[in-house]
Tab-separated table of C-alpha atoms in Angstrom:
chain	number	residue	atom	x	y	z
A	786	UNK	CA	92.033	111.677	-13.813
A	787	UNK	CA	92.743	108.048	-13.475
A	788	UNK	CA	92.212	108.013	-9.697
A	789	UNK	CA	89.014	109.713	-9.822
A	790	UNK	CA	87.457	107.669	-12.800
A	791	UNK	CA	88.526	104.447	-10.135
A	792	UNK	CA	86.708	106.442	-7.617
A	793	UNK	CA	83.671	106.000	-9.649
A	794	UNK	CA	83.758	102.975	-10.797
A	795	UNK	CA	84.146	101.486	-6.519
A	796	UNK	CA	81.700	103.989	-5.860
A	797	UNK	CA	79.245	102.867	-8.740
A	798	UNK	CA	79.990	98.732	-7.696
A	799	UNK	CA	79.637	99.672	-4.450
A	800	UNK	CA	75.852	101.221	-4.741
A	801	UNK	CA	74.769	98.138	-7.224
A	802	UNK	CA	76.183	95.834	-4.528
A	803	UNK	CA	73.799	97.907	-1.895
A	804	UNK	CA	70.695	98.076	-3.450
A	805	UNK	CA	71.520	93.866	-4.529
A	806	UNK	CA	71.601	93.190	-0.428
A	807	UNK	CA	68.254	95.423	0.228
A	808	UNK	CA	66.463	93.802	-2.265
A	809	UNK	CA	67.657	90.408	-0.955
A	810	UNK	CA	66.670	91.462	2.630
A	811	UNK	CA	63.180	92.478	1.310
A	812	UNK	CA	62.313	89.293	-0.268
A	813	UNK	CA	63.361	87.310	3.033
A	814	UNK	CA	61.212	89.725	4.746
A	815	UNK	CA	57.838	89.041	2.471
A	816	UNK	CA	58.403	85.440	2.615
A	817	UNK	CA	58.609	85.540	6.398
A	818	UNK	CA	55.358	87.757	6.107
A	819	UNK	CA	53.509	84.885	3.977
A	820	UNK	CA	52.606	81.863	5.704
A	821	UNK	CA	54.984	78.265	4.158
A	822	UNK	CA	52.896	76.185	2.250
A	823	UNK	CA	54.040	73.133	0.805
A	824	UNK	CA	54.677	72.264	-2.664
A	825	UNK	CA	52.262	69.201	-2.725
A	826	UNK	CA	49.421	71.404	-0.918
A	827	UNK	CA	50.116	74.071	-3.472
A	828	UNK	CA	49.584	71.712	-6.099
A	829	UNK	CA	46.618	70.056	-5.135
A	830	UNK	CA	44.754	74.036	-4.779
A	831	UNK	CA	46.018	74.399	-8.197
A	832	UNK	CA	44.415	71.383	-9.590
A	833	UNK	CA	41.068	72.694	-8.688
A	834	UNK	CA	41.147	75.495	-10.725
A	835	UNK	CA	40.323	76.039	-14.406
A	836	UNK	CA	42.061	76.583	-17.155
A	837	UNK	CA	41.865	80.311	-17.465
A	838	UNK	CA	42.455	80.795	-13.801
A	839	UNK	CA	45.683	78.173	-14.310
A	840	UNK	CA	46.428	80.879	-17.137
A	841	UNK	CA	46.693	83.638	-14.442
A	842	UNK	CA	48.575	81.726	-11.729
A	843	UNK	CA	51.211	80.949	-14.043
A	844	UNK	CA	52.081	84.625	-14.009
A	845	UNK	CA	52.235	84.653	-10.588
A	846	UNK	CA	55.217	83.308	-9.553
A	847	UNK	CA	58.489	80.640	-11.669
A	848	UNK	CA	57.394	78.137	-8.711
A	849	UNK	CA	53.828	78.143	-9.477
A	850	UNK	CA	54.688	78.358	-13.099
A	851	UNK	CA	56.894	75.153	-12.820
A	852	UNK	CA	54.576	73.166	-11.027
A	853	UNK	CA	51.502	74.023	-14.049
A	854	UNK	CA	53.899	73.010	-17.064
A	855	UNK	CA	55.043	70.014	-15.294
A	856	UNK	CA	54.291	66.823	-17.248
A	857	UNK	CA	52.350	65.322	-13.728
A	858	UNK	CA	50.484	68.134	-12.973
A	859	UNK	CA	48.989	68.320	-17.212
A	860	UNK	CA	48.265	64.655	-16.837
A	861	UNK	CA	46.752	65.027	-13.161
A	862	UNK	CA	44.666	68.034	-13.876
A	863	UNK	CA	43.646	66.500	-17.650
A	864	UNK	CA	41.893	63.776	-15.621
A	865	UNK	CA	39.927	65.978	-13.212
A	866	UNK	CA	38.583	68.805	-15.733
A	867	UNK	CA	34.927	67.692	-16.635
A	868	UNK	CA	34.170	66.886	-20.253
A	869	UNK	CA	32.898	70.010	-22.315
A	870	UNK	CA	31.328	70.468	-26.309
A	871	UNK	CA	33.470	72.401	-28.099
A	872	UNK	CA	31.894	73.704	-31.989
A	873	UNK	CA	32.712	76.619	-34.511
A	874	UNK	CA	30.694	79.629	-34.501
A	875	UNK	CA	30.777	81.899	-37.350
A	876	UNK	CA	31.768	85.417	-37.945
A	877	UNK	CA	30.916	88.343	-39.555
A	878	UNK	CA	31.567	87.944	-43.471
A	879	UNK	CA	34.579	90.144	-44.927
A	880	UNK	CA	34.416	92.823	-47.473
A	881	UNK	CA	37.342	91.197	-49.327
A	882	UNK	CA	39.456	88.215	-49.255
A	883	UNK	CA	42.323	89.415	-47.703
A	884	UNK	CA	40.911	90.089	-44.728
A	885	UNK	CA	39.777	86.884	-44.243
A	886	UNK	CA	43.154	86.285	-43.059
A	887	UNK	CA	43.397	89.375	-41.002
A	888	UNK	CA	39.914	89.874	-39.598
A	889	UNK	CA	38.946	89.742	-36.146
A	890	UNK	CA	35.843	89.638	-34.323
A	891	UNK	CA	34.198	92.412	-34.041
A	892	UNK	CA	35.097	95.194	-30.688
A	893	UNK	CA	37.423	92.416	-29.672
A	894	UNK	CA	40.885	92.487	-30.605
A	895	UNK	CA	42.089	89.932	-28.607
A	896	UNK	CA	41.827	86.912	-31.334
A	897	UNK	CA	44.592	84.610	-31.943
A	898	UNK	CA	44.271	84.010	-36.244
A	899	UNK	CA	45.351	80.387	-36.497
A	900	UNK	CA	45.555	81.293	-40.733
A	901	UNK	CA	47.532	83.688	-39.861
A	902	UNK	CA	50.027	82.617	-38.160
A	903	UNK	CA	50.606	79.951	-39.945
A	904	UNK	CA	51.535	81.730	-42.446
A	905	UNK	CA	53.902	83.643	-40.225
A	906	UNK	CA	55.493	80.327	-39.403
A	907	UNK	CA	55.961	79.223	-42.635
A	908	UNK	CA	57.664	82.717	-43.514
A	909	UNK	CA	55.900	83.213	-46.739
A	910	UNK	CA	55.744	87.027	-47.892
A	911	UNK	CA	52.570	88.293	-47.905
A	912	UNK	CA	52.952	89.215	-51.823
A	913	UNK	CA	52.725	85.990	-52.584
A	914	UNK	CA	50.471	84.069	-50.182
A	915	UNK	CA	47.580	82.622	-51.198
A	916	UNK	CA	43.855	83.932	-51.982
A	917	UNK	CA	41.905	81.828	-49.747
A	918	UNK	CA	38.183	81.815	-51.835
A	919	UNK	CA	36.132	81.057	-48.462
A	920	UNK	CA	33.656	83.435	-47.356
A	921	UNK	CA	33.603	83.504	-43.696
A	922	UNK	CA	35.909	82.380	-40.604
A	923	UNK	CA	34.877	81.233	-37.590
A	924	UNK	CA	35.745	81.334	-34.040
A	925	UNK	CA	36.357	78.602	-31.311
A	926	UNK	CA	34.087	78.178	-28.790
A	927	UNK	CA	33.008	75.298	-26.084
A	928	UNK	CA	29.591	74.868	-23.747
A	929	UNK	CA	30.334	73.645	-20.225
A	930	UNK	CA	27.465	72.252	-18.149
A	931	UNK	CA	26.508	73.409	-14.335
A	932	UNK	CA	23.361	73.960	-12.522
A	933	UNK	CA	21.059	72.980	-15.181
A	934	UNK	CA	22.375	75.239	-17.720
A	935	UNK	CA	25.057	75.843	-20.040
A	936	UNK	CA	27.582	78.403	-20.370
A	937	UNK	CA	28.889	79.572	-24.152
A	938	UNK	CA	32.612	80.166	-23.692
A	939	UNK	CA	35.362	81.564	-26.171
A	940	UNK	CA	38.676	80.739	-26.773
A	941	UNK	CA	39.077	83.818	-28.976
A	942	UNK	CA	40.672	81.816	-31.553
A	943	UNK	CA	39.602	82.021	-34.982
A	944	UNK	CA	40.204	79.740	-38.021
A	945	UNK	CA	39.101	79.319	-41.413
A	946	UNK	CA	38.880	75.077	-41.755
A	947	UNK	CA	36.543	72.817	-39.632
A	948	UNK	CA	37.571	70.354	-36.948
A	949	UNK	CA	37.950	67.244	-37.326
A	950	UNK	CA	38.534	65.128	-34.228
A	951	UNK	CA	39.601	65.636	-30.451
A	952	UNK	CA	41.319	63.967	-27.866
A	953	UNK	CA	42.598	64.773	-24.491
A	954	UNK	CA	42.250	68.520	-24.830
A	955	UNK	CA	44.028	68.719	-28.341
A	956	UNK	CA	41.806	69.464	-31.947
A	957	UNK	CA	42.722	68.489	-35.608
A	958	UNK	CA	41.749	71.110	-37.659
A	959	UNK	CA	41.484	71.943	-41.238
A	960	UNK	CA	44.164	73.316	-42.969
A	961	UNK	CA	42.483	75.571	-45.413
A	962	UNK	CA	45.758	77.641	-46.210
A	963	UNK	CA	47.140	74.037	-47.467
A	964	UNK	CA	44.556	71.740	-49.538
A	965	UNK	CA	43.914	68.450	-47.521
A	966	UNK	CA	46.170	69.699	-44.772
A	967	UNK	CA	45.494	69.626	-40.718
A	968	UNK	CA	46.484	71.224	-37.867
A	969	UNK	CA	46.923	69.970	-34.403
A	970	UNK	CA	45.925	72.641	-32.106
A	971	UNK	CA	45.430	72.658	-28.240
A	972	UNK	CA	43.198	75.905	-27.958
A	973	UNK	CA	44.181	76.333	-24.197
A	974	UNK	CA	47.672	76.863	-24.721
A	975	UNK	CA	47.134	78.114	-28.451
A	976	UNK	CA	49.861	76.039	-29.287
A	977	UNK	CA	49.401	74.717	-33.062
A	978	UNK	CA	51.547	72.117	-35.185
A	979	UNK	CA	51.112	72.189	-38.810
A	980	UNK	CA	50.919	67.626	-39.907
A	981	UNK	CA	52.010	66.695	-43.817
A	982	UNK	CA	49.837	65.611	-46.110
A	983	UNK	CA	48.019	62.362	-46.325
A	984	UNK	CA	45.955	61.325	-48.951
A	985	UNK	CA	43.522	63.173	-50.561
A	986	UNK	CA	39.757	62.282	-50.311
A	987	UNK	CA	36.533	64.914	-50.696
A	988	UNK	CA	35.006	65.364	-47.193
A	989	UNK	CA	32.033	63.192	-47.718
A	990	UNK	CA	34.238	59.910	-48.733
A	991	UNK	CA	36.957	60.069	-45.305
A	992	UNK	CA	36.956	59.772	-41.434
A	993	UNK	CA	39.215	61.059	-39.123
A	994	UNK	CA	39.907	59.932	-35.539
A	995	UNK	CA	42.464	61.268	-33.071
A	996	UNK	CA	43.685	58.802	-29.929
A	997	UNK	CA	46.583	58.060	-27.986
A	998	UNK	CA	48.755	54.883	-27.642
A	999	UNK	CA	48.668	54.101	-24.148
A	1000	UNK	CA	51.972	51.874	-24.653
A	1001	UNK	CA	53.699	54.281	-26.645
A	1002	UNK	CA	52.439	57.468	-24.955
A	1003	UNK	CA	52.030	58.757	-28.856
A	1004	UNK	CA	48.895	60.477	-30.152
A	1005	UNK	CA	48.292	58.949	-33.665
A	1006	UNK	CA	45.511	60.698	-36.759
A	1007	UNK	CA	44.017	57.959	-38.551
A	1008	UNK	CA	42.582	58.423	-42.119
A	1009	UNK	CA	39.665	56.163	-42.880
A	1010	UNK	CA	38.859	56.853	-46.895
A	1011	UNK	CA	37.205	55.326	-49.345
A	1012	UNK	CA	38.740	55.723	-53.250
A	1013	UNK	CA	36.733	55.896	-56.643
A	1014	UNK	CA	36.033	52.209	-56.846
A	1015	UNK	CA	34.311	52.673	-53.235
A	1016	UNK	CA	37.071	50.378	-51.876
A	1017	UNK	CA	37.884	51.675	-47.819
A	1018	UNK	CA	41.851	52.316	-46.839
A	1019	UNK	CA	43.153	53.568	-43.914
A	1020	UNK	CA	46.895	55.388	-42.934
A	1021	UNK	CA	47.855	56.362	-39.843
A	1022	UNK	CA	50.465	59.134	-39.037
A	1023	UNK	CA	52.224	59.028	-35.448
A	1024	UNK	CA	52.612	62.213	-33.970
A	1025	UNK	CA	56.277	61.572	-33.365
A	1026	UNK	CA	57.734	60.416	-36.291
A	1027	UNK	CA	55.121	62.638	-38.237
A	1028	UNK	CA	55.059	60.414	-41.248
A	1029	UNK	CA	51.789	58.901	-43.284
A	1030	UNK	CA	51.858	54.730	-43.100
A	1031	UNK	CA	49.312	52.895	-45.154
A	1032	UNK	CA	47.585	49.683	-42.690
A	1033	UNK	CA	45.728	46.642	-43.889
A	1034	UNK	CA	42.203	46.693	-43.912
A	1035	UNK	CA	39.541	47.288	-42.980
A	1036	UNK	CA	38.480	44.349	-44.548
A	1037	UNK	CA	35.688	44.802	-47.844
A	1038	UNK	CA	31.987	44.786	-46.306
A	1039	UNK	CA	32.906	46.053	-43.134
A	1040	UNK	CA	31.747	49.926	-43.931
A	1041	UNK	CA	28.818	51.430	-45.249
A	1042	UNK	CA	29.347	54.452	-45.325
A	1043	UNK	CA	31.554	57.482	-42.910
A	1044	UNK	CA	29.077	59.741	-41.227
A	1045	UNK	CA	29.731	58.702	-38.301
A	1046	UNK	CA	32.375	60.295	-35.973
A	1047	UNK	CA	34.684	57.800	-34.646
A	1048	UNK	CA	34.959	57.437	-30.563
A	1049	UNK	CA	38.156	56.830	-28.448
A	1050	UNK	CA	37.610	54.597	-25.760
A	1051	UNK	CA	39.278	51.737	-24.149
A	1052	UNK	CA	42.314	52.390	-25.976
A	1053	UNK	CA	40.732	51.790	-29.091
A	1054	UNK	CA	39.107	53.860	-32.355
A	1055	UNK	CA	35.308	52.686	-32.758
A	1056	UNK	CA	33.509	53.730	-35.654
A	1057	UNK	CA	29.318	52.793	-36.431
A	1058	UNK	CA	29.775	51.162	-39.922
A	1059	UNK	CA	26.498	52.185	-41.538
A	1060	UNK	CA	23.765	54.794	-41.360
A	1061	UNK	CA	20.863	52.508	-39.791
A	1062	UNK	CA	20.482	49.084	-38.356
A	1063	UNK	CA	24.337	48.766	-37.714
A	1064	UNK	CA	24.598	45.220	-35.847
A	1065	UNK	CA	28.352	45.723	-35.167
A	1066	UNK	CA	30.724	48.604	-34.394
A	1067	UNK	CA	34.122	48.265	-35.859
A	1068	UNK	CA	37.196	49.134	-33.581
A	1069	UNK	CA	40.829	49.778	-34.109
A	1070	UNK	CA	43.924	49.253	-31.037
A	1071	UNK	CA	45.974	52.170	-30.922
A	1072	UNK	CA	48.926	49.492	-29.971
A	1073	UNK	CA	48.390	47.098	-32.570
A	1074	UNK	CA	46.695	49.554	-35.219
A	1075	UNK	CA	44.408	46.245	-36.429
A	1076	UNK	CA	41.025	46.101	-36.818
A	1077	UNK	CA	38.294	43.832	-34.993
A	1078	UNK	CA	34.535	43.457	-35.088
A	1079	UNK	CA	32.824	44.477	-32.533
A	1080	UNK	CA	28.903	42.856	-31.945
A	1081	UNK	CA	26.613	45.467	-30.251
A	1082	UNK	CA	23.530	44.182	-28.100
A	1083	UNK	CA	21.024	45.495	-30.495
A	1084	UNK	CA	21.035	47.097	-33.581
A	1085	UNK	CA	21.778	50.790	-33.689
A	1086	UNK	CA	19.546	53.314	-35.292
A	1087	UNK	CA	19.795	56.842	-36.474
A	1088	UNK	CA	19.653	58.366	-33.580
A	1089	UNK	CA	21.588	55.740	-31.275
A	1090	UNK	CA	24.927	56.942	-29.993
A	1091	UNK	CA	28.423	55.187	-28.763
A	1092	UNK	CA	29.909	57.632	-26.012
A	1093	UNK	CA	33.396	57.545	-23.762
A	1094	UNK	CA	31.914	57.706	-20.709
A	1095	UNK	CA	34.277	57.445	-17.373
A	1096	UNK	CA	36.720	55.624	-19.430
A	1097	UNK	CA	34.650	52.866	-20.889
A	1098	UNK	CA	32.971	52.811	-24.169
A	1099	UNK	CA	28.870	53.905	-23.791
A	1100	UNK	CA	26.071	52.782	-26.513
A	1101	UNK	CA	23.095	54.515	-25.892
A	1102	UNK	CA	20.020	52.641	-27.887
A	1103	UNK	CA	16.689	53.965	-28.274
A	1104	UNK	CA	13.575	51.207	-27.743
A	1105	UNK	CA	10.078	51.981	-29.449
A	1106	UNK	CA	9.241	55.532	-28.699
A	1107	UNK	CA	9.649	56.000	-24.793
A	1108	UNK	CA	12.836	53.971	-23.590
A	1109	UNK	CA	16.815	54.380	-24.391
A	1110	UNK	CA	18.718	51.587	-23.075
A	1111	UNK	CA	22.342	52.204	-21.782
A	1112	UNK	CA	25.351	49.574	-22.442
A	1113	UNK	CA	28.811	49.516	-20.892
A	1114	UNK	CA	31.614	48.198	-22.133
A	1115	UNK	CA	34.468	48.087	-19.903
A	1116	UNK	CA	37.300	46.670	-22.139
A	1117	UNK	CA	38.574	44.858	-25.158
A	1118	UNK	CA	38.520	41.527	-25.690
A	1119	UNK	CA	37.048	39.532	-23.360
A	1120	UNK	CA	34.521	41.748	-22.155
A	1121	UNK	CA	30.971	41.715	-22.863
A	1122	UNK	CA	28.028	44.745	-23.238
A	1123	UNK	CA	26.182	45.219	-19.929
A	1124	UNK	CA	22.851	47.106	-19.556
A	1125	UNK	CA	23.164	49.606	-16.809
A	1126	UNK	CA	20.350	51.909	-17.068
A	1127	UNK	CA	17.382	52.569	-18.610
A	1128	UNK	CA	15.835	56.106	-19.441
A	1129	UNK	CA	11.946	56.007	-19.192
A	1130	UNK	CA	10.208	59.247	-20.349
A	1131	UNK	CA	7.995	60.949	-23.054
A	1132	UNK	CA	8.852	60.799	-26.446
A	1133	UNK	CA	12.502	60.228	-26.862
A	1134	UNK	CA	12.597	58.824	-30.616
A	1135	UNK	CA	14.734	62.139	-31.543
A	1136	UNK	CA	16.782	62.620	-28.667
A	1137	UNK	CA	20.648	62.228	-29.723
A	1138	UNK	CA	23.173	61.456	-27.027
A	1139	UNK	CA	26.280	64.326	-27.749
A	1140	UNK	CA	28.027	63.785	-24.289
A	1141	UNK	CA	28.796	62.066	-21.422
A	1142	UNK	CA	30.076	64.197	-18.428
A	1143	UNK	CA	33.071	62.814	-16.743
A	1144	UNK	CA	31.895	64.398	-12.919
A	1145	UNK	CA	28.661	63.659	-12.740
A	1146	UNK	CA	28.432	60.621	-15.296
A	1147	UNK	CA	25.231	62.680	-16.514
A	1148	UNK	CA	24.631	62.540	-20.458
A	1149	UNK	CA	23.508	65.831	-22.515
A	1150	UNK	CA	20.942	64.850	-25.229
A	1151	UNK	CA	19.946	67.162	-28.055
A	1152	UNK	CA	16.347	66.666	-29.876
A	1153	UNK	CA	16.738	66.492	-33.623
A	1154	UNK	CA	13.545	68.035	-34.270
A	1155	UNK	CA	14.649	71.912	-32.863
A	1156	UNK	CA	18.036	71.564	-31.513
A	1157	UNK	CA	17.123	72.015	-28.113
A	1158	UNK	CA	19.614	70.601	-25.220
A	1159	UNK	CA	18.808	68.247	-22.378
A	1160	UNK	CA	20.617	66.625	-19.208
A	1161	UNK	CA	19.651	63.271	-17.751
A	1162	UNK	CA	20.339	63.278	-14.277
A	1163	UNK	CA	21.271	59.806	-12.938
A	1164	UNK	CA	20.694	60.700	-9.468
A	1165	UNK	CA	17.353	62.321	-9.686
A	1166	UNK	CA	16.684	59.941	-12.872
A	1167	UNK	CA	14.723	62.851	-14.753
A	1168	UNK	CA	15.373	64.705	-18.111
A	1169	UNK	CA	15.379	68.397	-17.704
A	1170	UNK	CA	15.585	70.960	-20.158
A	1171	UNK	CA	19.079	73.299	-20.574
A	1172	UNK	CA	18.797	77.043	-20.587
A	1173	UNK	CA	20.683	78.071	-23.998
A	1174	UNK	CA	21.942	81.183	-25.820
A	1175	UNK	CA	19.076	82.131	-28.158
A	1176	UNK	CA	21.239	82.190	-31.203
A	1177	UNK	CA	22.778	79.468	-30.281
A	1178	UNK	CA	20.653	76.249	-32.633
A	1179	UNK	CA	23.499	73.794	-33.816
A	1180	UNK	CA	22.996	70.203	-35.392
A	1181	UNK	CA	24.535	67.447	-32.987
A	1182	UNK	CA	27.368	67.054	-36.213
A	1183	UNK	CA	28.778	70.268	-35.143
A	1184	UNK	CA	29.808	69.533	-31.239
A	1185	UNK	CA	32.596	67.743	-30.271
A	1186	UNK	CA	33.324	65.846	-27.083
A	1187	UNK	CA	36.295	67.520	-25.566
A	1188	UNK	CA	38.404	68.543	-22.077
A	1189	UNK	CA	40.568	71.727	-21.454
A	1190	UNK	CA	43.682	70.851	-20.755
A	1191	UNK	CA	47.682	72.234	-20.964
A	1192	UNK	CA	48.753	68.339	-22.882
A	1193	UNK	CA	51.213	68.921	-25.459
A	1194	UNK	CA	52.383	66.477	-28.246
């Protein structure tokens, strides 16, 4: 009995052993059936592609998959993807207010619940979570600009709060689930970090801006927020040590009012103090985290715009009823506004600048009066109208500049 259960047991080693060496011998055969190419060449084809077809390759093979999560291909392919607008679009209402945490678009299960998984993280039973008394979710979407038109793409993510800021591929949302709480989110990867609390402000009364140190490598959320007595403070919270720290300033008289999304350019925060005839812009270094004054070269106006455009900071001014000058500033301090171009056309009094595109240094406008969307093309130097969904009729306040990319925190 003993011999024969030995038997079985070479027998059994000897077949696994077998079918180990075939298997080996077919892999060397395939290989020698696919032509060599070489890391760097398979990296530089892979840079070319976009993020959903990056998505796809990583499946292919641990090599490929290696060489997309590695820290120099994220920060090589985060500088080549062209510049997008990413916005909320709504969804369907739900017939009760549970299932606004567990609805999903309609025919399409495929949607990744940021509510609801946070709640999963935070291992709370579903007995006792919270009602959430907010009517409708929405779902993450972004427009990227070819050809003359637009395309409406989806992350098939859905949330219930509203974003915030941007930068480098990553979002701050709402944290509806958690009064005055955010979320940093990179909707690519679908990779989500709830932050602590800060402060709490209503919506109207606080500014949010999202950059990166460039000396630290850290991305930093600063809270710009002005109290009861209509005094402005400001705390910043690095994403490392993930922990609130009130600053000094900005100093009293500097802000009008926060309407105004802040822009991250030139290492620095810049926001447009006041609603109309701003002289100024103020600007905060990420390094430093201290405030300066900024004089612009003519007064901006309701419908004048400061941009990132091919990593210097863009201010877009409108002149009488026909002309919007373009400035350039290429760094901070010592650097001084320079006109660059001027846009000559019909009435342009309306015409909002939303964008800046990093590939063709073209800017998408949208007219205030219907909500329309328009290129300017610097090489033809003409305006020309963007084909659009027809549902699709957003205010320029609900676009955000923004890149796909794999960066993590």
């Amino acid at each position: 009995m003993a011999k024969s259960m030995g038997s079985k047991g070479k027998n059994l080693a000897r077949l696994v052993e077998e079918k180990a060496c075939s298997k080996r011998l077919q892999q060397e055969e395939e290989q020698r059936r696919i032509p060599y190419l070489p890391k760097d060449c398979i990296t530089n084809i892979l840079l070319c592609l976009p993020h959903k077809s990056l998505l796809r390759s990583m499946l292919v093979c641990k090599s490929w998959r290696d060489i997309i999560k590695s820290l120099n291909f994220v920060h090589a392919h985060l500088h080549r993807s062209d510049t997008i607008l990413i916005f909320l679009s709504r969804l369907p209402a739900p017939d009760n207010i549970y299932s606004v945490l567990t609805s999903r678009p309609p025919d399409n299960p495929n949607y990744f619940s940021i509510d609801t998984n946070y709640l999963q993280s935070q291992n709370i039973p579903i007995l006792t979570q919270p009602a959430i008394h907010y009517p409708r979710k929405s779902c993450v979407k972004f427009m990227e600009f070819s050809n003359g038109k637009c395309k409406e793409r989806d992350y098939k993510i859905s949330c219930l709060g509203k974003i915030r800021a941007t930068c480098d591929g990553l979002i701050l949302l709402e944290n509806r689930i958690k009064k005055g709480g955010l979320i940093v989110l990179n909707p690519v990867t679908r990779k989500f970090d709830p932050l602590p609390l800060g402060t709490l402000c209503p919506p109207h009364n606080e500014s949010y801006g999202f950059a990166l140190s460039e000396v630290s490598g850290v991305y930093k959320v600063v809270h710009l927020f002005r109290d009861e007595l209509n005094y402005f403070h400001c705390e910043i919270l690095s994403l490392r040590t993930r922990v609130w720290r009130p600053l000094d300033g900005p100093e009293p008289g500097l802000f009008g009012w926060l309407g105004y999304r802040p822009v991250f350019a030139i290492g620095y925060l810049h926001w447009v103090p006041f609603v109309d005839h701003s002289d100024y812009i103020v600007s905060m270094e990420m390094d430093s985290e201290k405030f300066h004054k900024v004089a612009l070269p003519t007064s901006c106006r309701t419908h004048d715009r400061i941009l990132e455009m091919r990593g210097s900071l863009c201010f877009i001014a409108h002149e009488e009823m026909t002309q919007i000058n373009i400035w350039m500033l290429e760094g901070l301090p010592g650097h001084a506004w320079k006109q660059t171009w001027s846009i000559t056309m019909g009435c342009t009094f309306d015409m909002v600048p939303l964008l800046g595109l990093k590939t063709s240094g073209d800017i998408i406008f949208e007219r205030d009066e219907d909500y329309s969307l328009y290129r300017y093309h610097f090489e033809l130097k003409e305006i020309r109208r963007i084909e659009v969904q027809e549902n699709l009729a957003l205010s320029s306040n609900s676009y955000f500049a923004h890149v796909n990319s794999f960066i993590s925190w």
